[in-house]
Structure formats: C-alpha cells, structure tokens
Tab-separated table of C-alpha atoms in Angstrom:
chain	number	residue	atom	x	y	z
A	183	MET	CA	-76.123	-58.348	-103.391
A	184	GLY	CA	-72.754	-60.145	-104.194
A	185	GLU	CA	-72.618	-62.736	-106.472
A	186	GLN	CA	-72.827	-66.770	-105.447
A	187	SER	CA	-69.979	-69.096	-105.901
A	188	PRO	CA	-70.930	-72.226	-107.592
A	189	ASP	CA	-70.828	-73.748	-104.495
A	190	GLY	CA	-73.626	-72.063	-103.109
A	191	GLY	CA	-71.280	-69.494	-101.101
A	192	ARG	CA	-71.520	-65.420	-101.203
A	193	LYS	CA	-68.137	-64.142	-102.791
A	194	THR	CA	-66.773	-61.221	-101.573
A	195	ALA	CA	-65.196	-58.201	-103.155
A	196	LYS	CA	-61.651	-59.335	-101.890
A	197	ALA	CA	-62.354	-62.872	-102.900
A	198	THR	CA	-63.299	-62.219	-106.614
A	199	GLY	CA	-60.655	-59.504	-106.568
A	200	GLU	CA	-62.911	-56.841	-107.631
A	201	ALA	CA	-62.445	-53.189	-105.774
A	202	ALA	CA	-65.412	-51.751	-103.575
A	203	PRO	CA	-66.950	-49.304	-105.573
A	204	PRO	CA	-66.281	-45.575	-104.570
A	205	GLY	CA	-68.291	-44.089	-101.621
A	206	LYS	CA	-68.522	-47.489	-99.661
A	207	SER	CA	-66.231	-48.117	-96.940
A	208	THR	CA	-64.924	-51.883	-95.947
A	209	PRO	CA	-64.997	-53.557	-92.748
A	210	ALA	CA	-61.177	-52.631	-92.273
A	211	LYS	CA	-61.889	-49.098	-92.766
A	212	LYS	CA	-64.557	-49.059	-90.118
A	213	ALA	CA	-62.137	-50.834	-87.587
A	214	LEU	CA	-59.522	-48.480	-88.381
A	215	ALA	CA	-61.623	-45.393	-87.907
A	216	ARG	CA	-63.266	-46.937	-84.718
A	217	ARG	CA	-59.697	-47.341	-83.413
A	218	ALA	CA	-58.600	-43.799	-84.348
A	219	GLY	CA	-61.647	-42.234	-82.939
A	220	ALA	CA	-61.227	-44.083	-79.585
A	221	ALA	CA	-57.334	-42.579	-79.364
A	222	SER	CA	-58.799	-39.365	-80.237
A	223	GLU	CA	-61.362	-39.331	-77.593
A	224	GLN	CA	-58.555	-40.374	-74.838
A	225	ALA	CA	-56.370	-37.935	-75.783
A	226	SER	CA	-59.241	-35.202	-75.532
A	227	ALA	CA	-60.162	-36.853	-72.264
A	228	MET	CA	-56.754	-36.752	-70.944
A	229	GLN	CA	-56.390	-32.786	-72.065
A	230	ALA	CA	-59.400	-32.409	-70.046
A	231	ALA	CA	-58.225	-33.875	-66.969
A	232	ALA	CA	-55.096	-32.021	-67.010
A	233	VAL	CA	-56.456	-28.928	-67.737
A	234	LYS	CA	-58.998	-29.647	-64.798
A	235	LYS	CA	-56.058	-30.534	-62.389
A	236	ALA	CA	-54.224	-27.132	-63.404
A	237	ALA	CA	-57.260	-25.387	-62.788
A	238	SER	CA	-57.892	-27.063	-59.325
A	239	ALA	CA	-54.228	-26.658	-58.200
A	240	LYS	CA	-54.419	-22.900	-59.175
A	241	LYS	CA	-57.825	-22.491	-57.212
A	242	ALA	CA	-56.121	-24.330	-54.172
A	243	ALA	CA	-52.896	-21.636	-54.277
A	244	SER	CA	-55.451	-18.802	-54.192
A	245	ALA	CA	-57.250	-20.226	-51.460
A	246	LYS	CA	-54.563	-20.997	-49.589
A	247	LYS	CA	-52.991	-17.125	-50.219
A	248	ALA	CA	-56.123	-15.533	-49.160
A	249	ALA	CA	-56.280	-17.678	-46.102
A	250	SER	CA	-53.149	-16.475	-45.075
A	251	ALA	CA	-53.582	-12.933	-45.659
A	252	LYS	CA	-56.845	-13.109	-43.988
A	253	LYS	CA	-54.974	-14.588	-40.613
A	254	ALA	CA	-52.490	-12.312	-40.915
A	255	ALA	CA	-54.847	-9.554	-40.929
A	256	SER	CA	-56.589	-11.119	-37.959
A	257	ALA	CA	-53.350	-11.223	-35.838
A	258	LYS	CA	-52.636	-7.791	-36.736
A	259	LYS	CA	-55.979	-6.769	-35.654
A	260	ALA	CA	-55.737	-8.650	-32.352
A	261	ALA	CA	-52.256	-7.371	-31.255
A	262	PRO	CA	-52.339	-4.407	-28.843
A	263	VAL	CA	-50.915	-1.246	-30.143
A	264	LYS	CA	-48.033	0.218	-28.129
A	265	LYS	CA	-48.036	3.699	-27.844
A	266	THR	CA	-44.953	5.214	-28.653
A	267	PRO	CA	-43.342	8.068	-26.453
A	268	SER	CA	-44.646	10.688	-29.006
A	269	ALA	CA	-47.899	9.436	-28.581
A	270	LYS	CA	-47.944	10.670	-24.946
A	271	LYS	CA	-48.751	13.986	-23.994
A	272	ALA	CA	-45.534	15.806	-23.516
A	273	ALA	CA	-44.870	16.945	-19.818
A	274	PRO	CA	-44.138	20.604	-19.340
A	275	VAL	CA	-40.686	21.367	-19.011
A	276	LYS	CA	-39.517	23.104	-15.611
A	277	LYS	CA	-37.714	26.034	-16.634
A	278	ALA	CA	-34.086	26.147	-15.000
A	279	PRO	CA	-33.207	28.923	-12.631
A	280	ALA	CA	-31.141	31.161	-14.117
A	281	ALA	CA	-27.258	30.689	-12.982
A	282	LYS	CA	-26.230	32.212	-9.797
A	283	LYS	CA	-23.591	34.907	-10.001
A	284	VAL	CA	-20.712	34.364	-7.625
A	285	THR	CA	-17.592	36.603	-7.275
A	286	VAL	CA	-14.471	34.764	-8.174
A	287	ALA	CA	-11.000	35.875	-6.935
A	288	PRO	CA	-8.807	37.775	-8.894
A	289	LYS	CA	-5.635	36.287	-10.371
A	290	LYS	CA	-3.547	37.844	-7.541
A	291	ALA	CA	-3.728	38.420	-3.637
A	292	THR	CA	-5.579	41.761	-3.425
A	293	ALA	CA	-3.908	42.084	0.101
A	294	ARG	CA	-0.605	42.854	-1.431
A	295	VAL	CA	-1.704	45.323	-4.184
A	296	LYS	CA	-2.808	48.459	-3.505
A	297	GLY	CA	-5.782	49.878	-5.663
A	298	ALA	CA	-6.789	46.492	-6.798
A	299	ALA	CA	-9.570	46.337	-9.154
A	300	PRO	CA	-13.070	44.995	-8.102
A	301	ALA	CA	-13.649	41.016	-8.195
A	302	ARG	CA	-15.334	40.250	-11.373
A	303	THR	CA	-18.279	38.216	-11.275
A	304	VAL	CA	-17.737	34.882	-12.991
A	305	VAL	CA	-18.589	30.987	-11.766
A	306	HIS	CA	-16.280	29.318	-9.420
A	307	PRO	CA	-14.366	26.538	-10.465
A	308	PRO	CA	-16.075	23.120	-10.136
A	309	SER	CA	-16.283	21.155	-6.747
A	310	GLY	CA	-16.287	17.913	-8.341
A	311	GLU	CA	-12.790	17.337	-9.394
A	312	SER	CA	-10.835	14.608	-10.007
A	313	PRO	CA	-8.700	12.933	-7.045
A	314	THR	CA	-5.294	14.087	-9.186
A	315	ALA	CA	-6.789	17.658	-9.506
A	316	LEU	CA	-7.551	17.787	-5.764
A	317	VAL	CA	-4.178	16.760	-4.620
A	318	ARG	CA	-2.402	19.458	-7.056
A	319	ARG	CA	-4.560	22.103	-5.874
A	320	ALA	CA	-4.331	21.271	-2.036
A	321	ARG	CA	-0.568	20.846	-2.342
A	322	ARG	CA	-0.282	24.587	-4.396
A	323	ILE	CA	-2.525	25.650	-1.788
A	324	ASN	CA	0.220	24.667	1.048
A	325	ARG	CA	3.343	25.764	-1.134
A	326	GLU	CA	1.608	29.234	-1.446
A	327	LEU	CA	0.903	29.451	2.273
A	328	ALA	CA	4.517	28.291	3.036
A	329	GLU	CA	5.537	31.337	1.153
A	330	VAL	CA	3.324	33.839	3.401
A	331	TYR	CA	4.042	32.012	6.619
A	332	PRO	CA	7.872	30.942	6.283
A	333	TYR	CA	8.144	31.416	10.269
A	334	ALA	CA	4.916	29.257	10.990
A	335	HIS	CA	5.424	27.233	14.419
A	336	PRO	CA	3.264	26.081	17.349
A	337	GLU	CA	2.010	29.068	19.103
A	338	LEU	CA	2.023	27.598	22.547
A	339	ASP	CA	5.173	28.490	24.690
A	340	PHE	CA	7.272	25.287	25.821
A	341	ALA	CA	10.811	24.513	26.561
A	342	ASN	CA	10.428	20.812	26.513
A	343	PRO	CA	7.698	17.940	25.984
A	344	PHE	CA	6.444	18.029	29.189
A	345	GLN	CA	5.443	21.853	28.745
A	346	LEU	CA	4.292	21.401	25.288
A	347	VAL	CA	1.873	18.203	26.539
A	348	VAL	CA	0.629	20.188	29.452
A	349	ALA	CA	0.154	23.662	27.601
A	350	THR	CA	-1.827	21.647	24.880
A	351	VAL	CA	-4.101	20.024	27.316
A	352	LEU	CA	-4.769	23.434	28.630
A	353	SER	CA	-5.603	25.061	24.974
A	354	ALA	CA	-8.812	23.547	24.876
A	355	GLN	CA	-11.618	25.808	24.694
A	356	THR	CA	-9.323	29.107	24.610
A	357	THR	CA	-6.650	30.857	22.841
A	358	ASP	CA	-2.975	29.669	22.929
A	359	LEU	CA	-2.104	33.659	23.633
A	360	ARG	CA	-4.364	32.681	27.211
A	361	VAL	CA	-2.513	29.562	27.904
A	362	ASN	CA	0.741	31.292	27.377
A	363	GLN	CA	0.014	33.867	29.710
A	364	THR	CA	-1.079	31.257	32.273
A	365	THR	CA	1.462	28.583	32.075
A	366	PRO	CA	4.529	30.939	33.283
A	367	ALA	CA	3.191	30.918	36.837
A	368	LEU	CA	2.181	27.032	36.613
A	369	PHE	CA	5.959	25.975	35.226
A	370	ALA	CA	7.478	28.135	37.910
A	371	LYS	CA	5.875	26.384	40.592
A	372	TYR	CA	5.578	22.910	39.138
A	373	PRO	CA	8.494	22.243	36.685
A	374	THR	CA	8.580	18.555	36.425
A	375	PRO	CA	6.115	15.663	36.274
A	376	GLU	CA	6.618	14.523	39.899
A	377	ASP	CA	6.111	18.229	41.073
A	378	LEU	CA	2.845	18.912	39.322
A	379	ALA	CA	1.764	14.998	40.529
A	380	ALA	CA	1.975	16.002	43.710
A	381	ALA	CA	0.840	19.388	43.586
A	382	ASN	CA	-2.554	20.346	45.833
A	383	PRO	CA	-5.516	20.528	43.201
A	384	GLU	CA	-7.026	23.849	45.030
A	385	GLU	CA	-3.853	25.617	44.193
A	386	VAL	CA	-3.240	24.360	40.832
A	387	GLU	CA	-7.144	25.264	39.956
A	388	GLU	CA	-6.220	28.854	41.076
A	389	ILE	CA	-3.308	29.157	38.588
A	390	LEU	CA	-5.437	28.025	35.765
A	391	ARG	CA	-8.588	29.876	36.524
A	392	PRO	CA	-8.025	32.368	33.490
A	393	CYS	CA	-7.828	29.424	31.188
A	394	GLY	CA	-11.526	28.160	31.424
A	395	PHE	CA	-13.008	25.082	32.557
A	396	PHE	CA	-10.068	25.168	35.385
A	397	ARG	CA	-11.224	22.152	37.380
A	398	ALA	CA	-11.663	19.606	34.631
A	399	LYS	CA	-8.095	20.815	33.267
A	400	THR	CA	-6.675	20.578	36.638
A	401	LYS	CA	-7.896	17.108	36.975
A	402	SER	CA	-6.113	16.310	33.621
A	403	VAL	CA	-2.635	17.793	34.155
A	404	ILE	CA	-2.501	16.263	37.480
A	405	GLY	CA	-3.693	13.080	36.154
A	406	LEU	CA	-1.457	12.982	33.160
A	407	SER	CA	1.702	13.794	35.369
A	408	LYS	CA	1.171	11.182	37.763
A	409	ALA	CA	0.720	8.743	34.721
A	410	LEU	CA	3.984	10.163	33.503
A	411	VAL	CA	5.915	9.321	36.482
A	412	GLU	CA	4.150	6.074	37.433
A	413	ASP	CA	4.213	4.676	33.601
A	414	PHE	CA	6.981	6.176	31.892
A	415	GLY	CA	9.686	7.196	34.538
A	416	GLY	CA	8.925	11.070	34.430
A	417	GLU	CA	9.436	11.261	30.581
A	418	VAL	CA	7.058	12.177	28.053
A	419	PRO	CA	6.555	8.908	25.465
A	420	GLY	CA	7.322	9.519	21.779
A	421	ARG	CA	4.888	6.833	20.470
A	422	LEU	CA	1.320	7.853	19.636
A	423	GLU	CA	-0.141	4.857	21.387
A	424	ASP	CA	1.367	5.718	24.666
A	425	LEU	CA	0.779	9.573	24.291
A	426	VAL	CA	-3.320	8.851	23.916
A	427	LYS	CA	-3.215	6.779	27.397
A	428	LEU	CA	-2.426	9.838	29.145
A	429	PRO	CA	-5.344	11.346	30.772
A	430	GLY	CA	-6.809	14.524	28.614
A	431	VAL	CA	-4.278	13.777	25.551
A	432	GLY	CA	-6.097	12.640	22.311
A	433	ARG	CA	-4.826	12.326	18.661
A	434	LYS	CA	-4.737	16.050	18.189
A	435	THR	CA	-2.591	16.594	21.325
A	436	ALA	CA	-0.402	13.787	20.971
A	437	PHE	CA	0.193	14.965	17.049
A	438	VAL	CA	1.047	18.594	18.597
A	439	VAL	CA	3.544	16.803	20.770
A	440	LEU	CA	5.100	14.272	18.367
A	441	GLY	CA	5.485	17.085	15.420
A	442	ASN	CA	6.898	19.824	17.537
A	443	ALA	CA	8.746	18.106	20.515
A	444	PHE	CA	9.879	14.796	18.609
A	445	GLY	CA	9.846	15.849	15.189
A	446	ARG	CA	7.781	13.163	14.184
A	447	PRO	CA	4.996	14.094	11.427
A	448	GLY	CA	1.526	14.433	12.459
A	449	ILE	CA	-1.700	16.490	11.384
A	450	THR	CA	-3.168	18.460	13.944
A	451	VAL	CA	-6.890	18.373	13.321
A	452	ASP	CA	-8.218	21.478	15.658
A	453	THR	CA	-11.423	23.833	14.825
A	454	HIS	CA	-9.356	26.203	12.581
A	455	PHE	CA	-8.136	23.189	10.569
A	456	GLN	CA	-11.322	21.324	10.211
A	457	ARG	CA	-13.085	24.697	9.228
A	458	LEU	CA	-10.842	25.377	6.029
A	459	VAL	CA	-10.103	21.855	4.826
A	460	ARG	CA	-14.166	21.720	4.542
A	461	ARG	CA	-14.206	25.241	2.943
A	462	TRP	CA	-11.281	24.437	0.643
A	463	GLN	CA	-13.379	21.119	-0.275
A	464	TRP	CA	-10.332	19.213	0.369
A	465	THR	CA	-13.022	16.697	2.083
A	466	ALA	CA	-16.451	16.726	3.461
A	467	GLU	CA	-15.718	14.616	6.195
A	468	THR	CA	-16.682	15.950	10.016
A	469	ASP	CA	-15.131	13.740	12.243
A	470	PRO	CA	-11.676	14.605	13.287
A	471	ASP	CA	-10.144	11.229	12.592
A	472	LYS	CA	-11.617	10.929	9.224
A	473	ILE	CA	-10.570	14.397	8.352
A	474	GLU	CA	-6.878	13.132	9.575
A	475	ALA	CA	-7.008	10.179	7.260
A	476	ALA	CA	-8.410	12.226	4.212
A	477	ILE	CA	-5.947	14.903	4.544
A	478	GLY	CA	-2.994	12.915	5.086
A	479	ALA	CA	-3.824	10.966	1.998
A	480	LEU	CA	-3.328	14.352	0.154
A	481	PHE	CA	0.151	15.003	0.839
A	482	PRO	CA	3.376	13.103	1.846
A	483	LYS	CA	4.130	12.587	5.451
A	484	SER	CA	6.984	14.690	5.817
A	485	ASP	CA	4.879	17.741	4.980
A	486	TRP	CA	1.961	16.972	7.851
A	487	THR	CA	3.449	18.956	10.498
A	488	ASP	CA	4.387	22.062	8.758
A	489	LEU	CA	0.874	22.027	6.784
A	490	SER	CA	-0.817	22.015	10.082
A	491	HIS	CA	0.784	25.333	10.976
A	492	HIS	CA	0.086	26.490	7.530
A	493	VAL	CA	-3.490	26.075	7.826
A	494	ILE	CA	-3.947	26.946	11.430
A	495	TRP	CA	-2.073	29.770	10.841
A	496	HIS	CA	-3.902	30.997	7.906
A	497	GLY	CA	-7.393	30.337	9.925
A	498	ARG	CA	-6.089	32.551	12.618
A	499	ARG	CA	-5.003	35.382	10.877
A	500	ILE	CA	-7.261	35.626	7.521
A	501	CYS	CA	-9.856	32.861	6.815
A	502	HIS	CA	-11.881	33.473	10.060
A	503	ALA	CA	-14.972	31.412	10.805
A	504	ARG	CA	-17.448	34.292	10.701
A	505	LYS	CA	-15.822	36.880	8.380
A	506	PRO	CA	-13.274	35.796	6.609
A	507	ALA	CA	-11.041	38.416	4.746
A	508	CYS	CA	-11.587	37.124	1.257
A	509	GLY	CA	-10.164	40.318	-0.334
A	510	ALA	CA	-6.677	39.934	1.218
A	511	CYS	CA	-6.337	36.341	1.134
A	512	PRO	CA	-3.260	35.386	-0.935
A	513	ILE	CA	-4.789	31.808	-2.178
A	514	ALA	CA	-8.171	33.349	-2.924
A	515	PRO	CA	-7.956	32.227	-6.575
A	516	LEU	CA	-7.426	28.659	-5.667
A	517	CYS	CA	-10.454	28.791	-3.070
A	518	PRO	CA	-14.051	27.399	-3.987
A	519	ALA	CA	-15.518	29.422	-1.274
A	520	TYR	CA	-14.292	32.899	-2.165
A	521	GLY	CA	-16.718	35.222	-1.671
A	522	GLU	CA	-17.957	34.103	1.648
A	523	GLY	CA	-16.573	36.867	3.419
A	524	GLU	CA	-15.443	40.406	2.739
A	525	THR	CA	-14.289	40.729	-1.016
A	526	ASP	CA	-13.274	44.538	-1.007
A	527	PRO	CA	-9.542	44.862	-0.329
A	528	GLU	CA	-9.568	47.597	1.667
A	529	LYS	CA	-12.021	46.561	3.867
A	530	ALA	CA	-10.790	43.234	3.909
A	531	LYS	CA	-7.300	44.311	5.405
A	532	LYS	CA	-8.988	45.683	8.636
A	533	LEU	CA	-10.250	42.364	9.163
A	534	LEU	CA	-6.574	40.695	9.578
A	535	LYS	CA	-5.237	39.634	13.072
A	536	TYR	CA	-1.940	39.303	14.672
A	537	GLU	CA	0.966	40.018	12.878
A	538	LYS	CA	-0.871	40.714	9.552
A	539	GLY	CA	-3.010	43.112	10.952
A	540	GLY	CA	-0.200	44.843	12.599
A	541	PHE	CA	-1.113	43.059	16.199
A	542	PRO	CA	1.363	40.882	18.702
A	543	GLY	CA	1.162	37.279	17.986
A	544	GLN	CA	0.065	34.541	20.447
A	545	ARG	CA	3.401	33.750	22.165
A	546	LEU	CA	5.592	35.387	24.621
A	547	ASN	CA	8.870	33.794	23.572
A	548	PRO	CA	8.471	33.486	19.555
A	549	PRO	CA	11.104	31.681	17.551
A	550	GLN	CA	13.816	34.224	16.269
A	551	ALA	CA	12.477	33.743	12.554
A	552	TYR	CA	9.228	35.166	13.462
A	553	LEU	CA	10.620	38.067	14.930
A	554	ASP	CA	13.167	38.716	12.345
A	555	ALA	CA	9.983	38.616	9.941
A	556	GLY	CA	8.263	41.418	11.618
A	557	GLY	CA	6.016	39.425	14.486
A	558	THR	CA	5.539	40.960	17.666
A	559	PRO	CA	5.381	38.769	20.709
A	560	ALA	CA	2.391	39.036	22.754
A	561	ALA	CA	2.240	40.717	26.151
A	562	PRO	CA	2.258	38.838	29.689
A	563	LEU	CA	-0.965	38.220	31.629
A	564	GLY	CA	-2.174	41.500	33.246
A	565	ALA	CA	0.227	43.702	31.180
A	566	GLY	CA	-1.672	46.910	29.885
C-alpha cells in the first residue's frame, strides 16, 4: 500500500519522487505496451490479408488458364478433321500406251537420189506449231514447189477470158484433160458469147457429152453466155462480184479467171488444193470459202495465183488422194503426213503421173516453158 499524505490522500511514487521497484510495470508502460501490441497485431493482419489476396489471384489465374486450355481442347475435338489427299486411297495409275513409231521423211527428196537409204523411224514434227512457224513452213513448201514446178500454169486450154470461163465451168467433176479434148469442137462452132447464147441446147449437149453431166453443163454455159451478152456487152467482167453472178460460176471459177485471164491474184480451192492444205496441216477447215481465207492469211496476195498452181500440180502428180508417192516427194521433210503413202523410193516412182512419170500433160497446147522443161502435150480426143 502507498503512504498516505497528511491530508489524508494516497501519495504515488511519482509524487513522492521515489522510483518504482524493479519488476513492477507502471501504468504508462502498460499503455505503451498495449499500443505496440495493437500495431503489431494490425501489421500481422495486413500481412496475412496481402498473402491471402496474392494466393487468391494466383488461384484465379490458374483456374482461368485451365478453363482456356479446356475450351481449346473442346474446340479442337469438335472441329471436323479434313482428309488430306494423301489420306485418300491412291487411284490406280493407267499405263500410258507406248509411243507409236511413224516414218519421217529423209532430209532430201528420195525421188532425186538413186539408191536412197530406207526411211528412218522417228517421231513426226509437232502439229501444234505456232502461227509464225506455220507461216514459215507453208511459205517454204511453196518455194520448194516453185523449184519443182517452175512451169506451173492453168491446165485448161484457152485463148481468151471467154474460153477460160467456159472451160472452167466444164471442168467440174471431170479432168482438165477431158475438157481440153472437148472444147476445141465447142469453140470452133461457137467462138463468141453471142454464138453460144443462141445455140441449140441439144447440139451443145452432144458436144459436151464426154465431159459428163452434159445436160447441166450445157444449161450453165448457154446461161452464162446469155448473161455476158445481156449484162456485160458480150465481155467477161474482171471483177469477182460480177463473175459470181454468172450461171455456174462460183468463187473457185472466178479466181481461175481473174488470176489467169486478168492477172488478178486469187486462190483456187479445188479438190486437190483442199486435200493438200489439210494434209500439210495448213488448216483444218473443210468449207472452201474458209479454206480460201485461212490460206490467204499465210501468203502475200501476190503469191496466191502461183501458189494455187503449185499445190494443184503437186496434188495431181505426186501427192495423190488414195496413195501419195511419199518416197518421191520433194517436200517430204516438211510434211506432217509423210508415211501415209508409199515411202519406198523405187515403188513411189511408179506412182508418179504426167510429166513426172513420163506421161503426157493435160493440155493439148501447153505453154512453151512447159515444153522446154520436158513436158509432153496431151493427145486430142479419140487419138490412139
């Protein structure tokens, strides 16, 4: 107990100035301790809260990552799997047929060389050539033919445009030789359009009988003669649009007349011309007008008339329809169809016709250049 003051109050240690005995805590010290304890508890609580918050954040991140992975796995599982081409069963591969061996022409014409070596078996030149290559090949063929047939000319006998147009109409479905053997009698009796226009059809038919289709041809030549007299003053017109108006005259006949009687270039698309330009793969057209346009695009206009002569002559003498003489062909190295005919040189020579085979030509009165080159004129009708 504390000592009491005289006034009856209890004196404290502070008041008395005496120190508190060791081992005993004063009120101030207790308050300080309480404050320190409270601060320590508060710090511990805050530290625990921070740790708890960090753990929660980490847990949330882990959960989010796991959810994303689960979602991705589910999406991958749900997506349809596309089969790759390799997964499909390989289709059976068809075995390509063996390349067909075809004969190709020797470098030089075997007709000119005796004892030529047999033709080799190699692949033909490709048919799908470029337009430029086609033009070059076509023009080279024409140059080669010009050297072989420098004397090429129309193989119908005529002395003037009227005789040429009549002879050309008569040449349908027969040979030029047969026409040349028939027209001398016709023109001797009917020398002008006026004479033939006034002729008795029965008499004309009798003259034209050797040409075949004589009734239809009689009607045509009398009809065109009347048209010349009535519409053109008895003169053969020199224009394509006028010529094709004449009975029996088409574009082929008109170009024969224009090119050979008037010197105006034209392409004559007869059966020989059609056959050869397709065989040489200059064009695949079958219509004469389309063939004319296609071939005309390959050559300058100045070459058209002579080109027609070269091709027609070659078709009649060497490149025949049924059995071409490939082994005697001067343009064999340039021909995609080489091998369709006889390739043996000696056998091919026997297939040649007219002057190439030693036979007479088709004209009774051929040009002098043809005679100088060794050509032989044909015999008149009924001779020998």
